[in-house]
Amino acid sequence: MMEQQTVKVGMADLNIALNGALIRTSGLGSCVGVTLYDSVAGIAGMAHVMLPSSEIARESNFNVAKYADTAIPALIQAMENAGASIPRMVAKMAGGAQMFAFASQNDSMRIGPRNVESCKLALGQVSIPIRAEDTGANFGRTIEIDSATGKLTIRSVQFGIKEI
Amino acid sequence: MNDFNGLGPYKLDVLKEVGNIGAGNAATALSRLLDKPVDMAVPKVSLLPFEEIAEIVGGAEQTVIAVFLRVEGEAPGNMFFIIEEPSAKRMMHRLLSLEIREQEGYSEMELSALCEIGNILAGSYLSSLADFTGLSMMPTVPSAALDMAGAILSYGLLQFGEMGDSALLIETAFLEGRDMLEGHFFLIPDPGSFNKIFLALGVTSE
């Protein structure tokens, strides 16, 4: 059997996979990995979101994949271009951890949960249901979604591998 | 906003010296703790895309032990002290005469000891920097984690995230030869702190 092709998504990056390819991103901490899946078209998309909202962008020409509110529309667009359709899309997400516990003096320390909230908001606006999530807590995750099945595999140092 | 791509070789050298002084003092402190000579590499100052930062310590998925502290004061930033796993165990053994256990993971005692080591090292790094620059820099209480390098380091990059896709960091590797203890210091000043550091050192625009 041919080995499954794997598409890599970097930090503040997004991409899609089709024809049975896998798509993965490594080392999610407070970042959130949002995946969308259209089972009919067999297309999976993934975004590695770093910050909750592009309102705080201090750069003029920013990378849309970095912010939850801009990454999700861009990911949907990329999937539609490949033949996916919004009403068939379902979302799964992982990440948004709070890696270090501090007596929260700084709002940026809560970035993980804020990223998760912001992703949910953006998905809610286009009525894409969230099928499963593994978010929060205090550990890093590497995730991989299979464009043939829509299965999301999550690996972490403490808990090994799980599927949602 | 600063364009970090435009930092000339002179300013980069100044930042290297900043790393040299800080890490030099920290290496001395570590050497006292271990009662062994500790070697240190020439600090590297680089503007790296987020993706490549974790590569320094073996890639985003590499399991590392990290002590993280936030630097507060006039030139705020983030600081990491990162040790690869086998090195951390050996360091524990050396310092606390704790048995090296074969099982994975760390006990509360070990993590707390690592935090304390991080605290001592970061304290000596920062106090020498503060002396050198005349800026006040205080470390927050450190926090330790055993996790993927990417997940840990991305935490120190959020301030840079608001303004670009790369971060300027000062990295110093040190090693203790015989035990092959290897660690890394990362100082990631907030974007706004660089000018303050340059001003404090009397470096004006080139």
Short mmCIF file of C-alpha atoms in Angstrom, two decimals:
data_model
loop_
_atom_site.label_atom_id
_atom_site.label_comp_id
_atom_site.label_asym_id
_atom_site.label_seq_id
_atom_site.Cartn_x
_atom_site.Cartn_y
_atom_site.Cartn_z
CA MET A 1 0.00 0.00 0.00
CA MET A 2 1.22 3.47 -0.71
CA GLU A 3 2.14 5.49 2.31
CA GLN A 4 -0.32 8.21 3.15
CA GLN A 5 0.83 11.64 2.19
CA THR A 6 1.06 14.14 5.05
CA VAL A 7 0.50 17.86 4.66
CA LYS A 8 2.26 19.91 7.34
CA VAL A 9 0.79 23.01 8.87
CA GLY A 10 3.18 25.36 10.67
CA MET A 11 2.50 27.84 13.44
CA ALA A 12 0.14 30.57 12.20
CA ASP A 13 -0.49 28.61 9.04
CA LEU A 14 -3.39 26.80 7.37
CA ASN A 15 -3.80 24.23 4.65
CA ILE A 16 -6.09 21.54 3.28
CA ALA A 17 -5.71 17.85 2.48
CA LEU A 18 -7.68 15.68 0.08
CA ASN A 19 -7.58 12.28 -1.61
CA GLY A 20 -6.93 10.45 1.64
CA ALA A 21 -3.94 12.56 2.67
CA LEU A 22 -3.26 13.39 6.30
CA ILE A 23 -2.80 16.90 7.59
CA ARG A 24 -0.92 17.62 10.78
CA THR A 25 0.47 20.32 13.02
CA SER A 26 2.97 19.87 15.85
CA GLY A 27 3.45 21.36 19.27
CA LEU A 28 0.18 23.18 19.94
CA GLY A 29 0.43 24.95 23.27
CA SER A 30 -1.81 27.91 23.80
CA CYS A 31 -2.37 27.85 20.05
CA VAL A 32 -5.50 26.13 18.76
CA GLY A 33 -5.62 23.62 15.94
CA VAL A 34 -8.99 23.97 14.20
CA THR A 35 -9.95 21.30 11.71
CA LEU A 36 -12.87 21.28 9.31
CA TYR A 37 -14.05 18.20 7.49
CA ASP A 38 -16.39 17.61 4.61
CA SER A 39 -16.97 13.87 4.45
CA VAL A 40 -18.75 13.91 1.09
CA ALA A 41 -15.95 15.74 -0.70
CA GLY A 42 -13.30 14.01 1.42
CA ILE A 43 -11.58 17.28 2.19
CA ALA A 44 -9.99 18.16 5.51
CA GLY A 45 -8.64 21.56 6.45
CA MET A 46 -6.53 22.66 9.38
CA ALA A 47 -5.49 26.01 10.83
CA HIS A 48 -2.91 26.56 13.57
CA VAL A 49 -4.27 29.69 15.24
CA MET A 50 -2.01 31.67 17.54
CA LEU A 51 -4.01 34.67 18.73
CA PRO A 52 -7.73 35.28 19.27
CA SER A 53 -8.44 38.41 17.31
CA SER A 54 -6.93 40.36 14.43
CA GLU A 55 -8.08 43.56 16.14
CA ILE A 56 -4.83 43.55 18.07
CA ALA A 57 -2.69 43.23 14.94
CA ARG A 58 -0.12 45.98 14.88
CA GLU A 59 1.05 45.08 11.42
CA SER A 60 -0.74 46.32 8.34
CA ASN A 61 -0.33 43.30 6.10
CA PHE A 62 -0.95 40.50 8.52
CA ASN A 63 -1.01 36.77 8.10
CA VAL A 64 -4.70 35.75 8.20
CA ALA A 65 -3.86 32.27 9.51
CA LYS A 66 -2.55 33.71 12.77
CA TYR A 67 -5.81 35.05 14.17
CA ALA A 68 -8.90 32.99 14.96
CA ASP A 69 -11.35 35.50 13.48
CA THR A 70 -9.55 35.62 10.13
CA ALA A 71 -8.14 32.09 9.92
CA ILE A 72 -11.49 30.33 10.04
CA PRO A 73 -13.05 32.27 7.13
CA ALA A 74 -9.81 31.79 5.15
CA LEU A 75 -9.81 28.06 5.87
CA ILE A 76 -13.45 27.76 4.80
CA GLN A 77 -12.64 29.63 1.59
CA ALA A 78 -9.70 27.34 0.83
CA MET A 79 -11.90 24.30 1.36
CA GLU A 80 -14.70 25.69 -0.80
CA ASN A 81 -12.19 26.37 -3.57
CA ALA A 82 -11.30 22.69 -3.44
CA GLY A 83 -14.94 21.65 -3.70
CA ALA A 84 -16.14 21.44 -0.08
CA SER A 85 -19.40 22.97 1.02
CA ILE A 86 -20.14 24.80 4.29
CA PRO A 87 -23.38 22.96 5.22
CA ARG A 88 -21.49 19.66 5.12
CA MET A 89 -18.56 20.86 7.22
CA VAL A 90 -18.00 19.73 10.77
CA ALA A 91 -15.31 21.09 13.06
CA LYS A 92 -13.01 19.48 15.58
CA MET A 93 -10.47 21.38 17.60
CA ALA A 94 -7.63 20.83 20.01
CA GLY A 95 -5.09 22.92 21.88
CA GLY A 96 -5.67 26.18 23.73
CA ALA A 97 -3.79 24.99 26.78
CA GLN A 98 -2.52 27.15 29.55
CA MET A 99 1.05 25.91 29.55
CA PHE A 100 2.27 27.66 32.65
CA ALA A 101 0.30 28.42 35.78
CA PHE A 102 0.74 31.92 37.08
CA ALA A 103 -1.22 34.07 39.41
CA SER A 104 -2.68 35.65 36.32
CA GLN A 105 -1.27 39.17 36.32
CA ASN A 106 -1.31 39.43 32.60
CA ASP A 107 -4.13 38.76 30.19
CA SER A 108 -1.77 37.18 27.69
CA MET A 109 -1.31 34.33 30.17
CA ARG A 110 -4.93 33.33 29.48
CA ILE A 111 -4.38 33.26 25.76
CA GLY A 112 -5.24 29.57 25.36
CA PRO A 113 -8.83 29.74 26.61
CA ARG A 114 -9.33 33.01 24.72
CA ASN A 115 -8.17 31.37 21.51
CA VAL A 116 -10.68 28.57 22.02
CA GLU A 117 -13.57 30.97 22.71
CA SER A 118 -12.71 33.01 19.68
CA CYS A 119 -12.59 29.94 17.40
CA LYS A 120 -16.00 28.82 18.67
CA LEU A 121 -17.41 32.25 18.00
CA ALA A 122 -16.08 32.28 14.44
CA LEU A 123 -17.46 28.77 13.78
CA GLY A 124 -20.80 29.73 15.30
CA GLN A 125 -21.14 32.68 12.95
CA VAL A 126 -21.17 30.35 9.96
CA SER A 127 -23.13 27.63 11.83
CA ILE A 128 -20.48 24.94 11.53
CA PRO A 129 -21.09 22.39 14.32
CA ILE A 130 -18.23 21.40 16.61
CA ARG A 131 -18.18 17.62 16.70
CA ALA A 132 -15.43 17.14 19.22
CA GLU A 133 -12.75 19.05 21.06
CA ASP A 134 -9.82 18.43 23.32
CA THR A 135 -8.92 21.86 24.58
CA GLY A 136 -7.59 23.57 27.66
CA ALA A 137 -5.59 21.94 30.49
CA ASN A 138 -1.87 22.49 30.62
CA PHE A 139 -0.18 20.28 28.08
CA GLY A 140 1.01 20.48 24.49
CA ARG A 141 -0.58 18.55 21.65
CA THR A 142 0.29 17.38 18.16
CA ILE A 143 -2.74 16.72 15.97
CA GLU A 144 -3.40 14.99 12.70
CA ILE A 145 -6.63 14.62 10.73
CA ASP A 146 -7.26 12.03 8.05
CA SER A 147 -9.04 13.41 4.99
CA ALA A 148 -10.43 9.93 4.25
CA THR A 149 -12.19 9.44 7.59
CA GLY A 150 -12.23 12.80 9.39
CA LYS A 151 -10.66 11.16 12.41
CA LEU A 152 -8.57 13.52 14.51
CA THR A 153 -5.59 11.96 16.28
CA ILE A 154 -4.12 13.82 19.23
CA ARG A 155 -0.74 13.06 20.72
CA SER A 156 0.58 14.49 23.98
CA VAL A 157 3.61 13.80 26.14
CA GLN A 158 1.64 12.86 29.23
CA PHE A 159 -1.34 11.04 27.78
CA GLY A 160 -0.06 9.44 24.60
CA ILE A 161 -2.37 9.10 21.64
CA LYS A 162 -6.11 9.52 21.49
CA GLU A 163 -8.67 9.86 18.76
CA ILE A 164 -11.70 12.11 18.64
CA MET B 1 7.12 49.98 14.99
CA ASN B 2 10.64 48.69 14.80
CA ASP B 3 11.68 46.89 11.72
CA PHE B 4 13.85 44.16 13.16
CA ASN B 5 15.03 43.12 9.73
CA GLY B 6 16.82 46.42 9.63
CA LEU B 7 19.02 45.80 12.66
CA GLY B 8 22.57 46.26 11.48
CA PRO B 9 25.52 44.07 12.46
CA TYR B 10 26.54 46.53 15.17
CA LYS B 11 23.24 46.31 17.00
CA LEU B 12 23.24 42.54 16.68
CA ASP B 13 26.68 42.50 18.26
CA VAL B 14 25.38 44.59 21.13
CA LEU B 15 22.59 42.05 21.71
CA LYS B 16 25.13 39.23 21.57
CA GLU B 17 27.10 40.98 24.27
CA VAL B 18 23.90 41.27 26.30
CA GLY B 19 23.49 37.50 25.97
CA ASN B 20 27.14 36.93 26.76
CA ILE B 21 27.06 38.86 30.00
CA GLY B 22 23.77 37.40 31.17
CA ALA B 23 24.45 33.80 30.24
CA GLY B 24 28.04 34.06 31.41
CA ASN B 25 26.85 34.89 34.89
CA ALA B 26 24.21 32.21 34.77
CA ALA B 27 26.77 29.64 33.63
CA THR B 28 28.97 30.62 36.56
CA ALA B 29 26.04 30.16 38.92
CA LEU B 30 25.30 26.76 37.40
CA SER B 31 28.91 25.75 37.65
CA ARG B 32 28.85 26.61 41.37
CA LEU B 33 25.66 24.63 41.87
CA LEU B 34 27.10 21.60 40.10
CA ASP B 35 30.63 22.14 41.36
CA LYS B 36 31.83 21.41 37.84
CA PRO B 37 33.09 23.64 35.04
CA VAL B 38 30.34 24.65 32.63
CA ASP B 39 31.14 25.69 29.07
CA MET B 40 29.07 28.10 27.16
CA ALA B 41 28.71 28.73 23.45
CA VAL B 42 28.87 32.16 21.85
CA PRO B 43 25.35 33.57 22.08
CA LYS B 44 23.32 33.64 18.92
CA VAL B 45 21.06 36.53 18.15
CA SER B 46 18.63 35.83 15.41
CA LEU B 47 15.40 36.95 13.91
CA LEU B 48 13.72 33.62 13.31
CA PRO B 49 10.37 32.66 11.84
CA PHE B 50 8.19 31.10 14.58
CA GLU B 51 8.46 27.74 12.87
CA GLU B 52 12.23 27.59 13.14
CA ILE B 53 12.57 28.57 16.77
CA ALA B 54 11.70 25.16 18.14
CA GLU B 55 14.22 23.62 15.74
CA ILE B 56 17.04 24.92 17.95
CA VAL B 57 16.06 22.45 20.65
CA GLY B 58 15.18 19.57 18.34
CA GLY B 59 11.87 20.44 16.71
CA ALA B 60 8.33 21.33 17.80
CA GLU B 61 7.56 17.81 19.00
CA GLN B 62 10.75 17.24 20.98
CA THR B 63 10.04 16.65 24.66
CA VAL B 64 11.95 19.11 26.80
CA ILE B 65 12.00 20.40 30.33
CA ALA B 66 11.47 24.12 30.45
CA VAL B 67 11.51 26.71 33.15
CA PHE B 68 9.67 29.81 32.09
CA LEU B 69 9.73 33.23 33.66
CA ARG B 70 8.36 36.51 32.64
CA VAL B 71 10.74 39.42 32.97
CA GLU B 72 9.14 42.53 34.39
CA GLY B 73 10.43 46.04 34.77
CA GLU B 74 11.71 48.57 32.29
CA ALA B 75 12.61 46.07 29.58
CA PRO B 76 10.03 43.30 29.85
CA GLY B 77 10.34 40.01 28.02
CA ASN B 78 10.16 36.26 28.32
CA MET B 79 12.86 33.94 29.43
CA PHE B 80 13.19 30.19 29.03
CA PHE B 81 15.71 27.81 30.39
CA ILE B 82 15.39 24.61 28.38
CA ILE B 83 17.05 21.29 29.04
CA GLU B 84 16.63 18.15 27.06
CA GLU B 85 15.22 15.30 29.08
CA PRO B 86 18.23 13.07 29.83
CA SER B 87 20.23 16.14 30.82
CA ALA B 88 17.57 17.23 33.29
CA LYS B 89 17.58 13.86 35.01
CA ARG B 90 21.34 13.91 35.31
CA MET B 91 21.24 17.39 36.71
CA MET B 92 18.72 16.33 39.34
CA HIS B 93 20.89 13.44 40.27
CA ARG B 94 23.94 15.62 40.62
CA LEU B 95 22.27 18.32 42.64
CA LEU B 96 19.93 16.49 44.91
CA SER B 97 21.39 13.04 44.94
CA LEU B 98 17.97 11.93 43.79
CA GLU B 99 17.89 8.49 42.27
CA ILE B 100 17.57 8.49 38.51
CA ARG B 101 14.30 6.71 38.04
CA GLU B 102 13.70 4.91 34.83
CA GLN B 103 10.03 5.75 34.57
CA GLU B 104 8.89 8.73 32.61
CA GLY B 105 7.74 11.93 34.16
CA TYR B 106 8.88 13.99 37.09
CA SER B 107 7.86 14.10 40.71
CA GLU B 108 6.71 17.30 42.38
CA MET B 109 10.02 17.41 44.19
CA GLU B 110 12.00 17.21 40.97
CA LEU B 111 9.92 19.86 39.20
CA SER B 112 10.20 22.14 42.16
CA ALA B 113 13.98 21.67 42.21
CA LEU B 114 14.12 22.45 38.50
CA CYS B 115 12.11 25.60 39.11
CA GLU B 116 14.54 26.63 41.76
CA ILE B 117 17.51 26.03 39.46
CA GLY B 118 15.76 28.07 36.80
CA ASN B 119 15.14 30.77 39.36
CA ILE B 120 18.78 30.96 40.39
CA LEU B 121 20.05 30.95 36.83
CA ALA B 122 17.53 33.46 35.55
CA GLY B 123 18.18 35.65 38.57
CA SER B 124 21.89 35.78 37.84
CA TYR B 125 21.27 36.32 34.14
CA LEU B 126 18.93 39.21 34.80
CA SER B 127 20.81 40.87 37.62
CA SER B 128 23.97 41.07 35.51
CA LEU B 129 21.92 42.46 32.65
CA ALA B 130 20.31 44.99 34.92
CA ASP B 131 23.74 46.06 36.18
CA PHE B 132 25.04 46.32 32.65
CA THR B 133 22.15 48.33 31.26
CA GLY B 134 21.00 50.19 34.33
CA LEU B 135 17.46 49.06 33.56
CA SER B 136 15.33 47.37 36.17
CA MET B 137 14.52 43.77 35.29
CA MET B 138 12.82 41.43 37.72
CA PRO B 139 11.96 37.80 37.11
CA THR B 140 8.51 36.55 38.08
CA VAL B 141 8.15 33.32 40.01
CA PRO B 142 9.26 30.59 37.60
CA SER B 143 7.08 27.80 36.33
CA ALA B 144 8.36 24.47 35.04
CA ALA B 145 6.88 22.13 32.47
CA LEU B 146 7.76 18.92 30.75
CA ASP B 147 6.28 19.10 27.28
CA MET B 148 6.76 19.59 23.56
CA ALA B 149 9.24 22.31 22.66
CA GLY B 150 6.82 23.93 20.22
CA ALA B 151 4.03 24.16 22.77
CA ILE B 152 6.35 25.70 25.33
CA LEU B 153 8.24 28.17 23.18
CA SER B 154 5.17 29.48 21.40
CA TYR B 155 4.18 30.93 24.76
CA GLY B 156 7.10 33.31 24.61
CA LEU B 157 6.26 34.47 21.13
CA LEU B 158 2.79 35.91 21.66
CA GLN B 159 4.01 39.46 21.98
CA PHE B 160 5.76 39.11 18.66
CA GLY B 161 2.68 37.52 17.13
CA GLU B 162 0.90 40.84 17.17
CA MET B 163 3.41 42.36 14.83
CA GLY B 164 4.85 39.70 12.59
CA ASP B 165 5.67 36.08 12.01
CA SER B 166 9.15 36.03 13.40
CA ALA B 167 10.81 36.84 16.72
CA LEU B 168 14.17 38.22 17.72
CA LEU B 169 15.78 36.15 20.39
CA ILE B 170 19.06 35.78 22.20
CA GLU B 171 20.01 32.14 22.61
CA THR B 172 22.93 30.67 24.50
CA ALA B 173 23.78 26.99 24.75
CA PHE B 174 25.87 25.66 27.58
CA LEU B 175 27.20 22.25 28.39
CA GLU B 176 28.98 20.44 31.11
CA GLY B 177 31.39 18.19 29.23
CA ARG B 178 31.70 14.95 31.05
CA ASP B 179 28.05 14.40 31.83
CA MET B 180 26.96 15.90 28.56
CA LEU B 181 24.56 18.15 30.28
CA GLU B 182 23.11 20.42 27.68
CA GLY B 183 20.84 23.36 28.10
CA HIS B 184 19.67 26.51 26.39
CA PHE B 185 18.82 29.97 27.55
CA PHE B 186 16.36 31.97 25.55
CA LEU B 187 15.79 35.61 26.24
CA ILE B 188 12.98 36.98 24.12
CA PRO B 189 12.60 40.65 24.95
CA ASP B 190 9.24 42.14 24.11
CA PRO B 191 9.36 44.01 20.81
CA GLY B 192 9.26 47.34 22.60
CA SER B 193 12.18 46.47 24.87
CA PHE B 194 14.91 46.45 22.25
CA ASN B 195 14.98 50.20 21.86
CA LYS B 196 15.16 50.63 25.61
CA ILE B 197 18.12 48.27 25.80
CA PHE B 198 19.89 50.08 22.97
CA LEU B 199 19.18 53.48 24.51
CA ALA B 200 20.39 52.37 27.91
CA LEU B 201 23.65 51.19 26.38
CA GLY B 202 24.11 54.40 24.44
CA VAL B 203 23.61 52.79 21.07
CA THR B 204 21.99 55.24 18.73
CA SER B 205 20.73 54.61 15.25
CA GLU B 206 23.42 53.68 12.82
#
